[in-house]
Amino acid sequence: MNKKLLLSALLLGNFAAAIPALAQNGSVVPEAPLPNYTFSGGATGPVVRPQNASASTMQEVVGPSGSIENLYIHSWDVFSSPNYNGIAWRRTDASGSLINEDYIPVKYAEDIDAVIYEDGGAYYVLAAYYYNDGDPLTRGHYYDIYKFDVTGLVPVTTWNLLTNSSTFGRINVDATSYGLAIVWSIPFVGIHTTTSFFPGVSFGPNVLLPGTDDKVDPDVCIRRGGGGSGTGLDLQIAFLNSARNSLYEYRLPFFNALAGSPAGFTLEYNTGTVGTNQYNPPRIDCPDVWNTQRWAVSFGINNISGSSNMEWVYAAIKNEDWSTSVATVNLSFASYTTNGPELCNPVVAYSDECDRVIVGWITKQNTTVLPGTNDVKYVAKDIKDVGGAAPVVIPSSYNMISNTPGSHEPVLAFSGQNRNSSFVGLYTAFSQYATVFPNDYSMMSKTRKWSLGTFRGTAEFATDKAAFTVSPNPFTNTLNFQAPGAGAYKVSLFSIDGRMVYDQASTLTEGQQFQFDTDAFASGTYIIKVLSLENGINYTQKIVKK
């Protein structure tokens, strides 16, 4: 196997295929239903057929009441039922007791994305969407602004046109303490963006990004800090080509976009897949403020054929505190048959201290908590990303977000803000089967504080399990490592030209020593790879035989 083929195999997850199904730990973080919807005729019930989702929160802030409040929103949209699209919102007091909650219908809105932001001491919501009422004169991309007051979430300005488009294209938003950004695609035209700098909301001209006429599914985050363009404030934008087999990440100086210019639009990362594999829409997040350039893109690959589903989940992580290169972290591979394959659609967020990247996704793979491959599950992994070393999956962080099966229209959203007010945690929303009218769907929410290492509520982040290594290096007669957790391990050794010289699969107990003889290997440079998905290990290291 040559080096090029080796890299392709690692990207596509081929070496992970031999590892058995994962046994995720159950979540102990409580979850709660989002506000119900009122249907024609007056009946109430959960959100119907959610096909896209967003989540955002501002917690422990001085709210409209003048006291400490927690603010939450979740948007949903239903392509096939335009009357049921909208934004659910909730206000609670400092103790978590409900002040009020409701929803705002956004009729004919597809692919809504929404985020809470603060401006001048007040709290607002930016919502952007593709509007489709069937009229070619009004179809296109729009945005709304809402404000939290003592009565709840109220409109400020709605149905603001970005661009007319007779063809659907995805749209996403981001907000920080510096400003707002919207990015959207018009098929066969290109990807557009616009920004607004606080105080006040005044979006600059729409910017058509060059060379994006065949690009789709964009997402955006606003990054403040060093590196990148060197201007101090950049847009980081991720998207796919129209065939959905190539992924790109670009940067654009924020103030260039504000002035209506695409100058400085620069490619920073590109990867691709092969055959009939296709990427899911990527998601990008970055620290709101950091001294060097940092960002993370979550992306999944699905290869669906009938009832068979192969799924890969990755994160591409840029951390200039460690390297100017982008690290690709392999989070999961699963291959199974099911009664209805689903896309994994990974989502991503940074922790408040920016020492972790959290990736969540949708799957039907077998788990201990929900056995079998016919139920939708929501799962997550944490990646240690502290600088000074390559990002690495935190052992034992692979856990269920929810212990209840998802609906057959599964959606998952992370808040994606790491400096949102004084709150230190992650807000997520997802769909489940409903127990009340209409008996198909219910939107649930969950808040995980960063003091909890995972959704199951244990803080293993600071343990020695994150420091996995194979030793000695250089080596002579043997190589060995200590298993940080019980499970399946696959150990492979490659010569520098990509030739596999050792391959062994073993089941180890926690703390067990794994060792193999290297006497037969010639002196030189090798690459060792250790995979243990249930322990979050995807270890690759260059080593030298004396």
Coordinates of C-alpha atoms in Angstrom, one line a residue:
M1 CA 0.0 0.0 0.0
N2 CA 1.6 3.3 -1.1
K3 CA 1.4 6.4 1.0
K4 CA -1.3 8.0 -1.1
L5 CA -3.5 4.9 -0.7
L6 CA -2.7 4.8 3.0
L7 CA -3.9 8.3 3.5
S8 CA -7.1 7.6 1.5
A9 CA -7.8 4.5 3.6
L10 CA -7.3 6.5 6.8
L11 CA -9.7 9.3 5.6
L12 CA -12.4 6.9 4.5
G13 CA -12.2 4.9 7.8
N14 CA -11.3 1.6 6.2
F15 CA -9.0 0.6 9.1
A16 CA -11.8 1.3 11.6
A17 CA -14.2 -1.1 9.9
A18 CA -12.9 -4.1 11.9
I19 CA -13.7 -2.5 15.2
P20 CA -17.0 -3.7 16.6
A21 CA -20.1 -1.6 17.5
L22 CA -19.6 1.0 20.2
A23 CA -21.0 0.8 23.7
Q24 CA -21.8 4.5 24.5
N25 CA -22.5 5.5 28.1
G26 CA -25.9 6.8 28.9
S27 CA -26.6 10.5 29.5
V28 CA -27.5 11.7 33.0
V29 CA -28.0 15.4 32.1
P30 CA -31.8 16.1 32.3
E31 CA -33.8 17.2 29.3
A32 CA -37.0 19.2 28.9
P33 CA -39.5 19.8 26.1
L34 CA -39.5 23.0 24.1
P35 CA -42.8 25.0 23.9
N36 CA -45.7 23.5 22.1
Y37 CA -47.2 24.7 18.9
T38 CA -50.9 25.7 18.4
F39 CA -52.4 24.2 15.2
S40 CA -55.4 25.4 13.2
G41 CA -58.5 24.6 15.2
G42 CA -56.8 25.5 18.5
A43 CA -55.2 22.1 19.3
T44 CA -51.7 22.3 20.8
G45 CA -48.8 19.9 20.5
P46 CA -45.1 19.6 19.9
V47 CA -43.3 20.9 16.8
V48 CA -44.3 18.9 13.7
R49 CA -41.9 17.2 11.4
P50 CA -38.7 19.2 12.1
Q51 CA -36.3 18.8 9.2
N52 CA -33.7 21.4 10.2
A53 CA -32.8 22.9 13.6
S54 CA -30.8 25.6 15.4
A55 CA -30.3 26.3 19.1
S56 CA -29.0 29.4 21.0
T57 CA -28.9 30.6 24.5
M58 CA -27.9 33.6 26.7
Q59 CA -27.8 32.6 30.4
E60 CA -27.2 34.5 33.6
V61 CA -27.8 37.9 32.0
V62 CA -29.8 40.9 33.2
G63 CA -32.9 40.3 31.2
P64 CA -35.9 42.4 30.3
S65 CA -37.2 42.1 33.9
G66 CA -34.1 43.9 35.2
S67 CA -33.1 40.7 37.1
I68 CA -31.0 37.7 36.2
E69 CA -32.6 35.6 33.4
N70 CA -31.8 32.7 31.1
L71 CA -32.9 33.1 27.4
Y72 CA -33.3 30.2 25.0
I73 CA -34.4 29.8 21.4
H74 CA -34.7 27.0 19.0
S75 CA -35.8 27.3 15.4
W76 CA -37.2 24.5 13.2
D77 CA -38.5 24.2 9.7
V78 CA -40.6 21.7 7.7
F79 CA -40.1 21.8 4.0
S80 CA -43.3 19.8 3.3
S81 CA -45.5 21.7 5.8
P82 CA -44.7 25.5 5.5
N83 CA -47.4 26.5 8.1
Y84 CA -45.4 24.8 10.9
N85 CA -42.1 26.6 10.7
G86 CA -40.9 29.0 13.4
I87 CA -38.9 29.9 16.5
A88 CA -39.6 28.5 20.0
W89 CA -38.4 30.7 22.8
R90 CA -38.2 30.5 26.6
R91 CA -37.3 32.8 29.5
T92 CA -36.4 31.5 33.0
D93 CA -35.3 33.2 36.2
A94 CA -32.0 32.7 38.0
S95 CA -33.3 29.6 39.7
G96 CA -34.4 28.1 36.3
S97 CA -38.2 28.6 37.0
L98 CA -40.2 29.5 33.9
I99 CA -41.0 33.2 33.3
N100 CA -42.8 32.7 30.0
E101 CA -42.4 30.8 26.7
D102 CA -44.0 30.6 23.3
Y103 CA -43.3 30.3 19.6
I104 CA -43.2 32.6 16.7
P105 CA -44.5 31.1 13.4
V106 CA -42.3 32.0 10.3
K107 CA -44.6 30.8 7.6
Y108 CA -43.1 29.5 4.3
A109 CA -39.6 29.7 5.8
E110 CA -37.2 26.8 4.9
D111 CA -33.8 26.1 6.5
I112 CA -34.2 28.7 9.3
D113 CA -31.1 29.4 11.4
A114 CA -31.3 31.7 14.4
V115 CA -29.0 33.1 17.1
I116 CA -29.3 35.3 20.2
Y117 CA -27.1 38.3 20.5
E118 CA -26.6 41.3 22.8
D119 CA -26.5 44.9 21.6
G120 CA -26.6 47.9 23.9
G121 CA -27.7 45.9 27.0
A122 CA -30.7 44.4 25.2
Y123 CA -31.1 40.9 23.8
Y124 CA -32.2 40.2 20.2
V125 CA -32.5 37.3 17.8
L126 CA -31.3 37.2 14.3
A127 CA -33.2 34.6 12.1
A128 CA -32.4 34.0 8.5
Y129 CA -34.2 31.6 6.1
Y130 CA -35.1 30.7 2.6
Y131 CA -38.7 31.9 1.9
N132 CA -40.8 29.8 -0.4
D133 CA -44.5 30.6 -0.8
G134 CA -44.5 29.3 -4.4
D135 CA -44.4 32.7 -6.0
P136 CA -41.2 33.1 -8.1
L137 CA -41.3 36.9 -7.4
T138 CA -40.9 36.5 -3.7
R139 CA -38.9 33.3 -3.3
G140 CA -35.5 34.0 -1.9
H141 CA -33.3 34.5 1.2
Y142 CA -34.5 36.8 4.0
Y143 CA -33.7 37.8 7.6
D144 CA -35.7 38.9 10.7
I145 CA -34.8 40.7 13.9
Y146 CA -36.6 40.0 17.1
K147 CA -36.2 41.4 20.6
F148 CA -36.7 40.0 24.1
D149 CA -38.9 42.2 26.2
V150 CA -41.0 41.5 29.4
T151 CA -43.8 40.0 27.2
G152 CA -41.4 37.6 25.4
L153 CA -39.8 37.6 22.0
V154 CA -41.3 40.3 19.7
P155 CA -40.6 41.3 16.1
V156 CA -38.5 44.3 15.4
T157 CA -38.1 44.0 11.6
T158 CA -39.1 41.1 9.5
W159 CA -39.0 39.8 5.9
N160 CA -35.8 41.7 5.0
L161 CA -34.7 40.6 1.5
L162 CA -31.2 39.4 1.0
T163 CA -31.5 38.0 -2.5
N164 CA -34.3 36.7 -4.7
S165 CA -33.8 33.1 -5.8
S166 CA -36.2 30.7 -7.4
T167 CA -34.1 27.7 -6.2
F168 CA -33.5 26.6 -2.6
G169 CA -30.1 27.2 -1.1
R170 CA -29.0 26.7 2.5
I171 CA -28.5 29.7 4.9
N172 CA -26.8 30.1 8.2
V173 CA -25.9 32.8 10.7
D174 CA -23.4 33.7 13.5
A175 CA -23.3 36.3 16.2
T176 CA -20.6 37.5 18.6
S177 CA -20.1 40.6 20.8
Y178 CA -18.6 42.3 17.7
G179 CA -21.3 41.8 15.1
L180 CA -23.4 39.5 12.9
A181 CA -22.9 37.4 9.8
I182 CA -25.1 35.6 7.4
V183 CA -24.0 33.2 4.6
W184 CA -26.2 31.6 2.0
S185 CA -26.0 29.8 -1.4
I186 CA -27.9 30.3 -4.6
P187 CA -27.3 27.2 -6.8
F188 CA -25.4 27.9 -10.0
V189 CA -24.8 31.5 -8.9
G190 CA -22.6 31.2 -5.8
I191 CA -22.3 31.7 -2.0
H192 CA -23.1 35.1 -0.6
T193 CA -22.4 36.7 2.7
T194 CA -23.2 39.9 4.6
T195 CA -22.1 41.3 7.9
S196 CA -23.1 43.9 10.5
F197 CA -20.8 45.6 13.1
F198 CA -22.2 46.7 16.5
P199 CA -23.6 48.9 17.8
G200 CA -26.9 48.7 16.0
V201 CA -27.7 46.4 13.1
S202 CA -26.9 47.7 9.6
F203 CA -25.8 45.0 7.2
G204 CA -23.3 45.9 4.5
P205 CA -23.7 45.0 0.8
N206 CA -24.2 41.4 -0.2
V207 CA -20.9 39.9 -1.2
L208 CA -20.8 37.1 -3.9
L209 CA -17.7 35.0 -3.1
P210 CA -15.6 34.3 -6.2
G211 CA -15.4 30.8 -7.6
T212 CA -18.4 29.5 -5.7
D213 CA -20.9 29.1 -8.5
D214 CA -20.8 25.3 -8.0
K215 CA -20.6 25.4 -4.2
V216 CA -23.4 24.6 -1.7
D217 CA -24.3 24.2 2.0
P218 CA -22.3 27.0 3.6
D219 CA -21.8 27.7 7.3
V220 CA -20.1 30.6 9.0
C221 CA -18.5 31.7 12.2
I222 CA -17.0 35.1 13.3
R223 CA -13.4 34.8 14.6
R224 CA -11.7 37.6 16.6
G225 CA -7.9 37.4 17.2
G226 CA -4.5 37.0 15.6
G227 CA -3.5 34.9 12.6
G228 CA -5.7 34.4 9.5
S229 CA -5.9 37.6 7.5
G230 CA -4.1 39.6 10.1
T231 CA -7.0 42.1 10.3
G232 CA -8.1 40.9 13.8
L233 CA -11.7 39.9 12.7
D234 CA -12.4 37.2 10.1
L235 CA -15.3 35.2 8.8
Q236 CA -14.5 31.5 8.7
I237 CA -16.7 29.8 6.0
A238 CA -17.1 26.1 5.3
F239 CA -19.0 24.6 2.3
L240 CA -19.2 21.8 -0.2
N241 CA -19.0 21.5 -4.0
S242 CA -22.3 20.7 -5.7
A243 CA -21.4 17.0 -6.0
R244 CA -20.9 16.9 -2.2
N245 CA -17.7 15.0 -2.5
S246 CA -15.3 17.9 -1.7
L247 CA -15.2 20.1 1.4
Y248 CA -13.7 23.6 1.7
E249 CA -12.9 26.1 4.4
Y250 CA -12.1 29.7 3.5
R251 CA -11.5 32.9 5.5
L252 CA -12.7 36.4 4.6
P253 CA -11.8 39.6 6.5
F254 CA -14.9 40.8 8.3
F255 CA -14.5 44.4 7.4
N256 CA -13.9 43.6 3.7
A257 CA -17.3 41.9 3.7
L258 CA -18.8 44.8 5.6
A259 CA -17.6 47.1 2.8
G260 CA -19.0 44.7 0.1
S261 CA -15.6 43.4 -1.0
P262 CA -14.5 39.7 -1.4
A263 CA -10.9 40.7 -1.2
G264 CA -8.9 38.4 1.0
F265 CA -11.2 35.4 0.4
T266 CA -8.6 32.7 1.0
L267 CA -8.7 28.9 0.9
E268 CA -7.4 27.3 4.2
Y269 CA -8.5 23.7 4.0
N270 CA -9.8 21.2 1.4
T271 CA -10.5 17.5 1.6
G272 CA -12.4 15.1 -0.6
T273 CA -14.0 11.7 -0.6
V274 CA -14.3 9.1 -3.4
G275 CA -16.8 6.8 -5.1
T276 CA -20.4 7.2 -4.1
N277 CA -19.6 8.7 -0.7
Q278 CA -21.2 12.1 0.0
Y279 CA -20.5 14.7 2.7
N280 CA -23.3 16.0 4.9
P281 CA -23.5 19.8 5.2
P282 CA -20.5 20.9 7.3
R283 CA -20.7 23.0 10.5
I284 CA -18.0 25.4 11.7
D285 CA -17.3 27.0 15.0
C286 CA -14.4 29.1 16.4
P287 CA -13.5 30.8 19.7
D288 CA -15.1 34.2 19.8
V289 CA -11.8 35.6 20.9
W290 CA -8.3 34.0 20.7
N291 CA -4.8 35.3 20.2
T292 CA -4.1 32.9 17.3
Q293 CA -6.2 31.4 14.5
R294 CA -8.4 28.5 15.7
W295 CA -11.5 26.9 14.2
A296 CA -13.2 23.5 13.9
V297 CA -15.3 22.0 11.1
S298 CA -17.5 18.9 11.8
F299 CA -18.3 16.8 8.8
G300 CA -19.8 13.4 8.1
I301 CA -19.8 11.0 5.2
N302 CA -22.6 8.6 4.4
N303 CA -22.7 5.9 1.8
I304 CA -26.3 4.6 1.7
S305 CA -27.4 1.7 -0.4
G306 CA -30.9 0.3 0.3
S307 CA -31.0 -0.6 4.0
S308 CA -27.2 -0.5 4.3
N309 CA -25.5 2.6 5.8
M310 CA -21.8 3.3 6.2
E311 CA -21.1 6.5 8.2
W312 CA -17.9 8.4 9.1
V313 CA -17.7 11.4 11.4
Y314 CA -14.7 13.7 11.4
A315 CA -13.5 17.1 12.7
A316 CA -11.0 19.3 10.9
I317 CA -9.3 21.4 13.6
K318 CA -7.1 24.5 13.1
N319 CA -5.1 25.5 16.2
E320 CA -2.0 27.7 15.5
D321 CA -0.9 27.3 19.1
W322 CA 0.1 23.8 18.0
S323 CA 0.6 23.9 14.2
T324 CA -0.1 25.9 11.1
S325 CA -1.5 22.7 9.6
V326 CA -5.1 21.5 10.0
A327 CA -5.5 18.3 12.0
T328 CA -8.3 15.8 10.8
V329 CA -9.7 13.8 13.8
N330 CA -11.5 10.6 13.1
L331 CA -14.4 10.4 15.5
S332 CA -16.4 7.4 14.4
F333 CA -17.0 4.8 11.7
A334 CA -19.9 2.5 11.6
S335 CA -21.4 0.1 9.0
Y336 CA -24.8 -1.5 9.6
T337 CA -28.2 -2.3 8.1
T338 CA -31.3 -0.5 9.3
N339 CA -35.0 -0.1 8.4
G340 CA -34.3 3.5 7.2
P341 CA -30.8 5.0 7.0
E342 CA -30.2 8.5 8.3
L343 CA -27.6 11.1 7.5
C344 CA -25.2 11.6 10.5
N345 CA -25.2 15.5 10.1
P346 CA -22.5 16.3 12.7
V347 CA -22.6 19.6 14.7
V348 CA -19.7 21.3 16.6
A349 CA -19.0 23.7 19.4
Y350 CA -16.1 25.0 21.5
S351 CA -16.1 24.9 25.2
D352 CA -15.8 28.2 27.2
E353 CA -12.1 27.8 27.8
C354 CA -11.5 26.6 24.2
D355 CA -9.8 23.5 25.5
R356 CA -12.4 21.2 24.1
V357 CA -14.2 20.7 20.8
I358 CA -17.5 18.9 21.1
V359 CA -19.0 17.1 18.1
G360 CA -22.5 15.6 18.2
W361 CA -24.2 13.5 15.5
I362 CA -27.2 11.4 14.5
T363 CA -26.8 7.6 14.1
K364 CA -28.6 4.3 14.1
Q365 CA -25.6 2.2 15.0
N366 CA -26.0 -0.3 17.9
T367 CA -25.4 1.1 21.4
T368 CA -25.7 -0.4 24.9
V369 CA -28.3 2.1 26.0
L370 CA -30.4 1.7 22.8
P371 CA -29.6 -1.7 21.3
G372 CA -30.3 -2.5 17.7
T373 CA -30.0 -0.5 14.5
N374 CA -33.6 0.7 13.9
D375 CA -33.7 3.5 16.5
V376 CA -32.3 7.0 15.9
K377 CA -29.7 7.9 18.5
Y378 CA -28.0 11.2 19.4
V379 CA -24.3 10.8 20.4
A380 CA -21.3 13.1 21.1
K381 CA -17.6 13.0 21.6
D382 CA -15.2 15.5 23.1
I383 CA -11.8 16.4 21.5
K384 CA -8.9 17.7 23.7
D385 CA -7.5 20.8 21.9
V386 CA -5.2 22.7 24.2
G387 CA -2.3 23.7 21.9
G388 CA 1.2 22.3 22.2
A389 CA 0.0 18.9 20.8
A390 CA -2.3 17.6 18.2
P391 CA -6.0 17.5 19.0
V392 CA -7.0 14.1 20.4
V393 CA -10.3 12.5 21.3
I394 CA -10.8 12.3 25.1
P395 CA -11.1 8.7 26.2
S396 CA -14.6 7.7 27.5
S397 CA -16.2 10.9 26.2
Y398 CA -18.3 8.9 23.7
N399 CA -21.7 9.2 25.2
M400 CA -25.4 9.4 24.4
I401 CA -26.8 13.0 24.3
S402 CA -30.2 11.5 25.1
N403 CA -31.2 8.0 26.2
T404 CA -34.5 8.2 24.4
P405 CA -34.8 7.3 20.7
G406 CA -35.0 10.2 18.2
S407 CA -37.9 10.7 15.8
H408 CA -37.9 9.5 12.2
E409 CA -37.3 13.2 11.3
P410 CA -34.2 13.5 13.5
V411 CA -32.5 16.9 14.0
L412 CA -29.7 18.0 16.4
A413 CA -28.4 21.4 17.1
F414 CA -25.6 22.9 19.3
S415 CA -25.6 26.5 20.5
G416 CA -22.1 27.0 19.1
Q417 CA -21.2 30.0 21.4
N418 CA -18.4 29.7 23.8
R419 CA -18.5 33.2 25.4
N420 CA -22.3 33.7 25.6
S421 CA -22.7 35.9 28.6
S422 CA -21.5 34.4 31.9
F423 CA -22.9 30.9 31.2
V424 CA -20.4 28.1 31.0
G425 CA -22.1 25.3 29.1
L426 CA -23.5 23.9 25.9
Y427 CA -27.2 24.2 24.9
T428 CA -28.5 21.5 22.5
A429 CA -31.9 20.7 21.0
F430 CA -33.1 17.6 19.3
S431 CA -36.3 15.8 18.2
Q432 CA -37.9 12.8 19.8
Y433 CA -41.1 10.8 19.4
A434 CA -44.0 12.7 21.1
T435 CA -46.3 11.3 23.7
V436 CA -49.0 13.8 23.1
F437 CA -50.8 15.2 20.0
P438 CA -49.6 14.9 17.3
N439 CA -48.0 11.6 18.3
D440 CA -44.9 11.7 16.1
Y441 CA -42.5 14.5 17.2
S442 CA -41.4 16.5 20.2
M443 CA -38.5 19.0 20.4
M444 CA -36.4 18.5 23.5
S445 CA -33.6 20.7 24.9
K446 CA -30.7 20.0 27.2
T447 CA -28.0 22.1 28.9
R448 CA -24.6 20.6 29.7
K449 CA -22.3 22.6 31.9
W450 CA -18.6 22.5 31.1
S451 CA -17.9 21.4 34.6
L452 CA -19.3 18.1 33.4
G453 CA -16.8 16.3 31.3
T454 CA -19.5 14.6 29.1
F455 CA -23.2 14.3 28.7
R456 CA -23.1 11.5 31.3
G457 CA -21.9 13.9 33.9
T458 CA -18.4 12.7 34.7
A459 CA -15.4 14.9 34.5
E460 CA -12.7 12.7 33.0
F461 CA -11.2 15.4 30.9
A462 CA -8.4 16.1 33.4
T463 CA -7.4 12.5 33.8
D464 CA -4.3 10.8 32.4
K465 CA -6.4 9.0 29.8
A466 CA -6.0 11.8 27.4
A467 CA -2.2 11.3 27.3
F468 CA -2.1 8.1 25.3
T469 CA 1.3 7.2 23.8
V470 CA 3.3 4.2 22.4
S471 CA 6.9 3.8 23.6
P472 CA 9.8 3.7 23.5
N473 CA 10.7 6.0 20.7
P474 CA 13.3 5.4 19.3
F475 CA 12.8 1.6 19.8
T476 CA 14.9 -1.5 19.4
N477 CA 13.3 -4.9 20.3
T478 CA 9.7 -4.0 21.4
L479 CA 6.9 -1.4 21.3
N480 CA 4.2 -1.2 24.0
F481 CA 1.4 0.9 25.4
Q482 CA -1.0 0.7 28.3
A483 CA -4.7 0.5 27.5
P484 CA -6.5 3.5 29.1
G485 CA -9.8 1.7 29.0
A486 CA -11.3 -1.7 28.2
G487 CA -12.3 -2.5 24.7
A488 CA -11.1 -3.4 21.2
Y489 CA -7.7 -2.1 19.9
K490 CA -6.2 -2.3 16.4
V491 CA -2.5 -1.8 16.2
S492 CA -0.8 -1.3 12.8
L493 CA 2.7 -0.4 11.8
F494 CA 3.8 1.0 8.4
S495 CA 7.1 1.5 6.8
I496 CA 7.8 5.1 5.7
D497 CA 6.8 4.1 2.1
G498 CA 3.3 3.0 3.3
R499 CA 3.9 -0.8 3.4
M500 CA 2.1 -2.5 6.3
V501 CA 4.6 -4.5 8.3
Y502 CA 2.4 -5.3 11.4
D503 CA -1.3 -5.6 12.0
Q504 CA -3.0 -6.9 15.1
A505 CA -6.5 -6.6 16.7
S506 CA -6.8 -7.3 20.4
T507 CA -9.4 -6.9 23.2
L508 CA -7.7 -5.4 26.3
T509 CA -8.8 -4.6 29.8
E510 CA -8.3 -1.2 31.4
G511 CA -4.6 -0.8 32.4
Q512 CA -3.5 -3.9 30.5
Q513 CA -0.1 -3.7 28.8
F514 CA 0.1 -4.4 25.0
Q515 CA 3.5 -5.3 23.7
F516 CA 4.9 -6.7 20.5
D517 CA 8.3 -7.8 19.2
T518 CA 10.1 -5.6 16.7
D519 CA 13.3 -7.6 16.3
A520 CA 12.5 -8.6 12.7
F521 CA 12.1 -5.0 11.5
A522 CA 14.9 -3.2 9.8
S523 CA 16.3 0.0 11.2
G524 CA 14.5 3.1 9.9
T525 CA 11.4 5.3 10.2
Y526 CA 7.9 3.8 10.7
I527 CA 4.4 5.1 11.4
I528 CA 2.4 3.4 14.1
K529 CA -1.4 3.7 14.3
V530 CA -3.6 2.6 17.2
L531 CA -7.4 2.7 16.9
S532 CA -9.9 2.1 19.8
L533 CA -13.1 3.9 19.0
E534 CA -14.9 3.0 22.2
N535 CA -12.0 4.7 24.1
G536 CA -11.8 7.6 21.7
I537 CA -8.3 6.7 20.5
N538 CA -7.1 7.5 17.0
Y539 CA -3.4 7.6 17.5
T540 CA -0.8 8.1 14.8
Q541 CA 2.9 8.7 15.5
K542 CA 6.2 8.6 13.5
I543 CA 8.7 6.4 15.3
V544 CA 12.3 5.3 14.7
K545 CA 13.9 1.8 14.9
K546 CA 17.5 2.0 15.9

